[in-house]
Amino acid sequence: MSVSISPLRIGVDIGGTFTDFVIYDPGRGTLETFKLLSTPSQPAQAVLLGLNQIVDQYHGEVQEGRQLPAITLVHGSTVATNALLERKGARTALVTTRGFRDVLQIGRQNRPSLYDWFSDPLPPLVPEELRFEVDERVAHSGAVIQALQVDELEVLVARLQAEKTNSVAVCLLFSFLNPQHEQLIAKRLAAAGLPVSLSSEIIPEYREYERTSTTVINAYVSPVLGDYLSQLEHDLVEHATAIRLQVMQSNGGIIHPGEARRKGVHCILSGPAGGVIGCQYAACAALSAAQESNGDTAGSTLRLLTFDMGGTSTDVSLIDGQPQVTSEALVGGYPIRIPLLDIHTIGAGGGSIARLDAGGALRVGPHSAGADPGPACYGRGNLPTVTDANLALGRLDSQAFLGGKMPLDVERALEALATLGMDAIQAALGIVQVANAHMERALRVISVERGHDPRRFTLLSFGGAGGLHAADLARSLGMKQVLAPPLASTLSAFGMLAANVVKDTIQTVMLSAKTPLAEIEARLLPLEEQLRQEVLAEGIPAASVLVERFLDLRYQGQSYELTAPFSVQVLDDFHQLHSQIYGYSRPEEAVEIVNLRLRVTGLVTPPPLPSQPWQGSDPSAACLGQRLVHFAAGALPALFYQGELLLPGNQIAGPAVILRSDTTLLLAPQDQAQVDRFGNLWIQVGK
Amino acid sequence: MTDYDPIQLEIYKHLFAAVAEEMGTVLRKASYSPNIKERRDYSCALFDTQGRMIAQAAHIPVHLGSMPLSVHAAVEHFSRQELLPGDAILLNDPYQGGTHLPDITLVTPVFLTEGDATPRLFGFSASRAHHADVGAWAPGSMPVAREIYQEGLIIPPVKLFREGDLNQDLFDLILANVRTPQERAGDLWAQVAANQRGSARLIELAQRYGAQAINSAMQQLLSYTERLTRHLLLSLPDGKYSFADCLDDDGVGQQAVPLCVSIIIVGDMASVDFSGSAPQQRGSVNAVYAITLSAVYYVFRSLLGLDVPNNAGCLAPIEVIAPAGSVVNALPPAPVAGGNVETSQRIVDVLLGALAQAYPEKIPAASQGTMNNVIIGGYDAQRQRPFTYYETIGGGTGAHHNGHGAPAVHSHMTNTLNTPVEALEFAYPLRVERQEVRRGSGGAGKWRGGDGMRRDIRLLVDCQVSLLSDRRKFAPYGLDGGSAATVGENVLIRQGEETILPGKTTLELLAGDVLSIRTPGGGGYGKME
């Protein structure tokens, strides 16, 4: 009597404060969200708790004879990140070529801060006594100069066991050209029951320090992530339904737990990656709705700057059709060279503290009041923050903060601002301006510095503190519109459901660009086949597999590369790209192919977004009243609206404030906004 | 006190700093040589119409005080009337705005057109990059030399671009005088791209905020940094603090080269006097005035703390006296290659030694005090091209009142990255056999100095090698009872046999030889308990 029903898809994002759930039921076409407090010491607890709630909800129906649907749980977590940042990873050893055990310690021999004589050097993740050398050497041609003596490995294994290591990273020079020696070591260590991370598998790319660092991080975090996933899987078995677990990676794609266990480094920063994917999906839908209503059917490229301002930090990223990917990330000071979504983080947020320095400049951050004591208006601290400034300016509703759960103390905010020695309102306006200057600089780094003109982009604001700053920031950058989706605070969890299965690989080859295309293709094919099999193994139908091939190219003699799609015109594309980013190209010069790069994507059907029918332009049903709000030009009466009551088609003219349960949005006098059928707020930014 | 707006000050600080940093990103990514891309031996800065530095991205301290002198030289050489939109001035002459010959600076005047008015000068963007070869009698252009003419091609301020047009003859002349012309051309183009970016951004700022506002912001930021420096000086006890130390030798003779400094602090002003330092030397350890200024700037800039704009205001309340014809203010035609990379470090050492008496808790023990310059050149038969490899090698940093020094890292006047072993072997006929921390080389003490480093390089073809290093005789000092560090060593390993090489030398080595550079540690701090 049971009927086959589609599995529930649940996206879970474990953050520092909240664990967010987004549940999509394809059978009913419903999309729901809720939040639970996180359980930092046992992050899985909140996940299980949430899952129980969901299962309970279906339970009543099960008793009526319906079957509990199977569940696919897509999961982004900070487990790997925290293991790295809090240095609570596995006891990891490193095996290197003789003479190079200190590569990890020496790094690139530069100091992180030019003018600081007192900074402590970054401690290597593998201490000196756990770094081992083996006699072997491969040349830059890939030829073996000194062969590895396999019998020497017995001593190595004995020492690794004596040291009670429970994870081993192996990184030998030039192993990306010839992995034989690394593979021999892996075979011997695996036989001894030691988990091994090989640099030639994790990141077969040249530059030994960055490769070693990436491989060591993998060895360091994978066992911790693996234990966590095993525990979670074990606990999930207790539920009376089939649950399939998937894990979000930092490249914006998902993988199954078996692979996450081996390649934990791919899961660092998975939460923020979910946010970017969520933005991309929400904006895609919003854009198509906007085109429909304009009668515009020509698809235009999605160009977004995403802006996620929280209490202590702000994340920004750029989407030009696709989210931008980088392989130059630093996490906790350690380089990671696998492709990650290019998310730039700065230490400025709602809790950033303002002060006057010895030279008389108004500084905002980098110190933050955090959650405790928090901004002065929370009632415990005395130092003025960005949030206090916004409250003093009348831009926050003291009774409606966090949906009214936390009343704010305006008097206390004004007192804190007065300590800056100027008029409290002037100080507040200044703090907001300076905070905006920080954030504008971050947005410029990811756009103008990388050859993109922000004026062609839409600013997508999500995260709790961003809505008060977004329109002003867009104005400063010459951007015409801001998009504020209704899912703002659960966008990361939502992104988990919208994410595809994505596999990236890279292989350093150092070939002349004159190499025949057929030869390059012959090198790409086996890599591609391997990734394709991996994607199929995730349950993706063959028709939904997308393969993208790229080459990393440079003029012979340069030492940074640009990535261009592999095609017959790849050289022309490279010259053009070089010109776009650096202002010149040299088509007459020899070009080198440094790396082959592959991305194989398994397309997942994302949940459809709930939409409502179009209503009139009059927003007055959502209006809460009028109050004074301070702007640079003076105090102006502004209408306040309840965001959840606004309906598709409603139009709002600035000055206005829109209160949502998780964020507040500000329209300056010259700004105009309209709600679309998904509940997105589109702000047209005035001059 | 001058009139300023605390809010505008902070906002403009970000705006200008972002421009300088963006120029640096362009230069790094668009350049050719590992020396710029991998090692990041370059700097970018913005200047006001009077040539005062407004913002410099935090790249290489030795360029700090010296970039403004390049702009001054460019403006002095071509009168303001001769500077036109689209011009770009190239120079490397240490006696006219440069530091040492491999550092080539490009200065671009920025013009603003408002309405129909004729374009008027609005400021300068400038970039400086260390080019791996600019001629000279040995590859890498930092050989043991007696005159600057032996150190390479001298470029006085000349227009590389005239009103937007490349001066091809000049470009060809430069490339004809260097060993790796393709690489030089690529790096110069990258500098052009960086300056263009800087100029474009400065013009955008003027269009967005108004030229008047930008001009006034520049002046406000200069006084802001000046106020911070005065505030710092007020916090130091008034008095006269003197210190002396030595360079091992000048690379030609064997005599030690003493450096002396007396710092007098009165209220919110200071005078830094290098009188008593050795006269200029026959070898290349001579520093031009720009270098000495940079070292002074670096020390006070570091005392100011993090996140302070790098601009000319920092030195405004500080007088720097360096007698002409001395090793800290050399006159032509003294060779100067080592002044930039070695003497600059010793100048910092004597400044810190003096200031430690005024403010012991703010001053660390001596760091390695050298950059360990290694230059290897020759003909690469396999790749069929000449090559020049330049590297500087990190060492220990000094311990301080509250912590150990750092091992195997660059200190003070440089912060260049190492060339990855795999990048190096892809590019040159060399093989690195060892790169490790030189354990035990840091000075003992309550807090230990950082250890130095050892890098062993096997030559796969016959090569010409120049070494320019110091602290091979006189060790980096400890403070407050901490021990001095172990001195560095340059060693030739030929068929298994070790020979000690001088600190500064140029010599022919054979295929199969191993060059082993062992760098000094940092000094210890406090008595061992």
Coordinates of N, CA and C in Angstrom, one line a residue, chain B residues 37-147:
Chain B
K37 N 56.9 38.6 -8.7 CA 55.7 37.9 -8.5 C 55.8 37.0 -7.3
E38 N 56.8 36.2 -7.2 CA 56.9 35.3 -6.1 C 57.5 35.9 -4.9
R39 N 58.5 36.8 -5.1 CA 59.2 37.4 -3.9 C 58.6 38.7 -3.5
R40 N 57.8 39.4 -4.4 CA 57.1 40.6 -4.1 C 58.1 41.7 -3.6
D41 N 59.1 41.9 -4.4 CA 60.1 42.9 -4.1 C 59.7 44.2 -4.9
Y42 N 58.7 44.9 -4.4 CA 58.2 46.1 -5.1 C 57.4 46.9 -4.1
S43 N 57.2 48.2 -4.5 CA 56.3 49.0 -3.7 C 55.5 50.0 -4.6
C44 N 54.4 50.4 -4.1 CA 53.6 51.4 -4.9 C 53.1 52.5 -4.0
A45 N 53.0 53.7 -4.5 CA 52.6 54.8 -3.6 C 52.0 55.9 -4.4
L46 N 51.2 56.8 -3.7 CA 50.6 58.0 -4.2 C 51.2 59.2 -3.6
F47 N 51.3 60.3 -4.4 CA 51.9 61.5 -3.9 C 51.1 62.7 -4.2
D48 N 51.2 63.8 -3.4 CA 50.5 65.0 -3.8 C 51.3 65.8 -4.8
T49 N 50.8 67.0 -5.2 CA 51.5 67.7 -6.2 C 52.9 68.2 -5.8
Q50 N 53.1 68.3 -4.5 CA 54.4 68.7 -4.0 C 55.4 67.5 -3.9
G51 N 54.9 66.3 -4.2 CA 55.7 65.1 -4.1 C 55.8 64.5 -2.7
R52 N 54.9 65.0 -1.9 CA 54.8 64.3 -0.6 C 54.0 63.1 -0.6
M53 N 54.6 62.0 0.0 CA 53.9 60.7 -0.1 C 52.6 60.7 0.7
I54 N 51.5 60.3 0.1 CA 50.2 60.3 0.8 C 49.8 58.9 1.3
A55 N 50.2 57.9 0.5 CA 49.9 56.5 0.9 C 50.8 55.6 0.2
Q56 N 51.3 54.6 1.0 CA 52.1 53.6 0.4 C 51.6 52.3 0.9
A57 N 51.4 51.3 -0.1 CA 51.0 50.0 0.4 C 52.1 49.3 1.2
A58 N 51.7 48.6 2.2 CA 52.8 47.9 3.0 C 53.5 46.8 2.3
H59 N 54.5 47.1 1.6 CA 55.2 46.1 0.9 C 56.7 45.9 1.4
I60 N 57.5 46.9 1.0 CA 59.0 46.7 1.4 C 59.4 48.0 2.1
P61 N 59.8 47.9 3.4 CA 60.1 49.0 4.2 C 61.3 49.9 3.6
V62 N 62.2 49.2 2.9 CA 63.4 50.0 2.5 C 63.0 51.0 1.4
H63 N 61.8 50.8 0.8 CA 61.3 51.8 -0.2 C 60.6 53.0 0.5
L64 N 60.3 52.9 1.8 CA 59.4 53.9 2.4 C 59.9 55.3 2.3
G65 N 61.1 55.6 2.8 CA 61.6 57.0 2.7 C 62.1 57.3 1.4
S66 N 62.4 56.3 0.6 CA 63.1 56.6 -0.7 C 62.2 56.9 -1.9
M67 N 61.0 56.4 -1.8 CA 60.1 56.7 -2.9 C 59.9 58.2 -3.1
P68 N 59.6 58.9 -2.1 CA 59.4 60.4 -2.3 C 60.6 61.0 -2.9
L69 N 61.8 60.6 -2.7 CA 63.0 61.2 -3.3 C 63.0 60.9 -4.8
S70 N 62.4 59.8 -5.2 CA 62.3 59.5 -6.6 C 61.4 60.6 -7.3
V71 N 60.3 60.8 -6.6 CA 59.4 61.8 -7.2 C 60.0 63.2 -7.3
H72 N 60.7 63.5 -6.2 CA 61.4 64.8 -6.1 C 62.4 64.9 -7.3
A73 N 63.1 63.9 -7.5 CA 64.1 63.9 -8.6 C 63.5 64.1 -9.9
A74 N 62.3 63.4 -10.1 CA 61.7 63.5 -11.4 C 61.2 64.9 -11.6
V75 N 60.6 65.5 -10.6 CA 60.1 66.8 -10.7 C 61.2 67.9 -10.9
E76 N 62.3 67.6 -10.2 CA 63.4 68.5 -10.3 C 64.1 68.5 -11.6
H77 N 64.2 67.3 -12.2 CA 64.8 67.1 -13.5 C 64.0 67.7 -14.6
F78 N 62.7 67.4 -14.6 CA 61.9 68.0 -15.6 C 61.1 69.1 -14.8
S79 N 61.2 70.3 -15.2 CA 60.4 71.3 -14.5 C 58.9 71.0 -14.6
R80 N 58.1 71.5 -13.8 CA 56.7 71.3 -13.8 C 56.1 71.5 -15.2
Q81 N 56.6 72.5 -15.9 CA 56.1 72.9 -17.2 C 56.4 71.7 -18.2
E82 N 57.5 71.0 -18.0 CA 57.8 69.9 -18.9 C 57.0 68.7 -18.7
L83 N 56.3 68.6 -17.5 CA 55.5 67.4 -17.3 C 54.2 67.5 -17.9
L84 N 53.8 66.5 -18.7 CA 52.6 66.6 -19.5 C 51.7 65.4 -19.3
P85 N 50.4 65.5 -19.5 CA 49.6 64.3 -19.4 C 50.1 63.2 -20.3
G86 N 50.2 61.9 -19.8 CA 50.6 60.8 -20.6 C 52.1 60.5 -20.4
D87 N 52.8 61.4 -19.7 CA 54.3 61.2 -19.5 C 54.4 60.2 -18.4
A88 N 55.6 59.5 -18.4 CA 56.0 58.6 -17.3 C 57.5 58.6 -17.2
I89 N 58.0 58.8 -16.0 CA 59.4 59.0 -15.9 C 60.1 57.8 -15.2
L90 N 61.1 57.4 -15.8 CA 61.8 56.2 -15.3 C 63.1 56.6 -14.7
L91 N 63.6 55.9 -13.6 CA 64.9 56.2 -13.1 C 65.4 55.1 -12.2
N92 N 66.7 55.0 -12.1 CA 67.2 54.1 -11.1 C 68.5 54.7 -10.4
D93 N 68.9 55.9 -10.9 CA 70.2 56.5 -10.4 C 70.1 56.8 -8.9
P94 N 70.9 56.0 -8.1 CA 70.9 56.2 -6.7 C 71.2 57.7 -6.3
Y95 N 72.0 58.3 -7.1 CA 72.3 59.7 -6.8 C 71.3 60.7 -7.4
Q96 N 70.3 60.2 -8.0 CA 69.2 61.1 -8.4 C 67.9 60.4 -8.2
G97 N 67.5 60.2 -6.9 CA 66.2 59.6 -6.6 C 66.1 58.1 -6.5
G98 N 67.2 57.4 -6.7 CA 67.2 55.9 -6.7 C 67.7 55.4 -5.3
T99 N 67.9 54.1 -5.2 CA 68.5 53.5 -4.0 C 69.7 52.6 -4.4
H100 N 69.5 51.6 -5.2 CA 70.5 50.9 -5.9 C 70.0 50.6 -7.3
L101 N 70.9 50.2 -8.2 CA 70.5 50.2 -9.6 C 69.4 49.2 -9.9
P102 N 69.3 48.0 -9.3 CA 68.3 47.1 -9.6 C 66.9 47.6 -9.3
D103 N 66.7 48.5 -8.4 CA 65.4 49.1 -8.1 C 65.1 50.2 -9.1
I104 N 64.2 49.9 -10.0 CA 63.8 50.8 -11.1 C 62.5 51.4 -10.7
T105 N 62.4 52.7 -10.7 CA 61.2 53.4 -10.3 C 60.5 54.1 -11.5
L106 N 59.2 54.0 -11.6 CA 58.5 54.7 -12.6 C 57.5 55.7 -11.9
V107 N 57.6 56.9 -12.3 CA 56.8 58.0 -11.7 C 55.9 58.5 -12.8
T108 N 54.6 58.5 -12.5 CA 53.6 59.0 -13.5 C 52.9 60.2 -12.9
P109 N 53.1 61.4 -13.5 CA 52.3 62.6 -13.1 C 50.8 62.4 -13.4
V110 N 50.0 62.7 -12.5 CA 48.5 62.5 -12.7 C 47.9 63.9 -13.0
F111 N 47.2 64.0 -14.1 CA 46.6 65.3 -14.5 C 45.1 65.2 -14.4
L112 N 44.5 66.3 -14.0 CA 43.1 66.4 -13.9 C 42.5 67.4 -14.9
T113 N 41.5 67.0 -15.6 CA 40.9 68.0 -16.6 C 39.5 68.3 -16.0
E114 N 39.3 69.6 -15.8 CA 38.0 70.0 -15.3 C 37.3 70.9 -16.3
G115 N 36.2 70.5 -16.8 CA 35.5 71.3 -17.8 C 36.4 71.4 -19.1
D116 N 36.5 72.7 -19.5 CA 37.3 73.0 -20.7 C 38.7 73.4 -20.3
A117 N 39.0 73.5 -19.0 CA 40.3 74.0 -18.6 C 41.4 73.1 -19.1
T118 N 42.6 73.6 -19.2 CA 43.8 72.8 -19.5 C 44.0 71.8 -18.3
P119 N 44.5 70.6 -18.6 CA 44.7 69.7 -17.6 C 45.7 70.2 -16.6
R120 N 45.5 70.0 -15.3 CA 46.5 70.5 -14.4 C 47.0 69.3 -13.5
L121 N 48.3 69.5 -13.1 CA 48.9 68.5 -12.3 C 48.1 68.3 -11.0
F122 N 47.9 67.0 -10.6 CA 47.0 66.7 -9.5 C 47.7 65.8 -8.4
G123 N 48.8 65.2 -8.9 CA 49.6 64.3 -7.9 C 50.4 63.4 -8.8
F124 N 50.9 62.3 -8.1 CA 51.8 61.4 -8.8 C 51.4 60.0 -8.3
S125 N 51.5 59.0 -9.3 CA 51.5 57.6 -8.8 C 52.9 57.1 -9.2
A126 N 53.5 56.2 -8.3 CA 54.8 55.7 -8.5 C 54.9 54.3 -8.1
S127 N 55.7 53.5 -8.9 CA 56.0 52.1 -8.5 C 57.5 51.9 -8.6
R128 N 57.9 51.1 -7.7 CA 59.3 50.7 -7.7 C 59.4 49.2 -7.7
A129 N 60.2 48.6 -8.5 CA 60.4 47.1 -8.5 C 61.9 46.8 -8.6
H130 N 62.2 45.7 -7.9 CA 63.6 45.2 -8.0 C 63.7 44.3 -9.2
H131 N 64.5 44.8 -10.2 CA 64.7 44.0 -11.4 C 65.9 43.1 -11.2
A132 N 65.7 41.8 -11.6 CA 66.7 40.8 -11.3 C 68.0 41.1 -12.0
D133 N 68.0 41.9 -13.0 CA 69.3 42.2 -13.7 C 69.2 43.5 -14.4
V134 N 70.2 44.4 -14.2 CA 70.3 45.7 -14.9 C 71.7 45.9 -15.5
G135 N 72.3 44.8 -16.0 CA 73.6 44.8 -16.5 C 74.7 44.6 -15.4
A136 N 75.8 45.3 -15.4 CA 76.9 45.2 -14.5 C 77.8 44.0 -14.9
W137 N 78.9 43.9 -14.2 CA 79.9 42.9 -14.7 C 79.6 41.5 -14.2
A138 N 78.6 41.3 -13.4 CA 78.2 40.0 -13.0 C 76.6 39.9 -13.0
P139 N 76.1 38.8 -13.3 CA 74.6 38.6 -13.4 C 74.0 39.1 -12.0
G140 N 72.8 39.7 -12.1 CA 72.1 40.1 -10.9 C 72.5 41.5 -10.5
S141 N 73.5 42.1 -11.0 CA 73.9 43.5 -10.8 C 74.1 43.9 -9.4
M142 N 74.6 42.9 -8.6 CA 75.0 43.3 -7.2 C 76.4 42.7 -6.9
P143 N 77.4 42.8 -7.8 CA 78.7 42.2 -7.6 C 79.5 43.0 -6.7
V144 N 80.6 42.5 -6.3 CA 81.6 43.3 -5.6 C 82.1 44.3 -6.6
A145 N 82.1 45.6 -6.2 CA 82.4 46.6 -7.2 C 83.2 47.7 -6.5
R146 N 83.9 48.6 -7.3 CA 84.6 49.7 -6.8 C 83.9 51.0 -7.2
E147 N 83.2 51.0 -8.2 CA 82.5 52.2 -8.7 C 81.1 51.8 -9.1

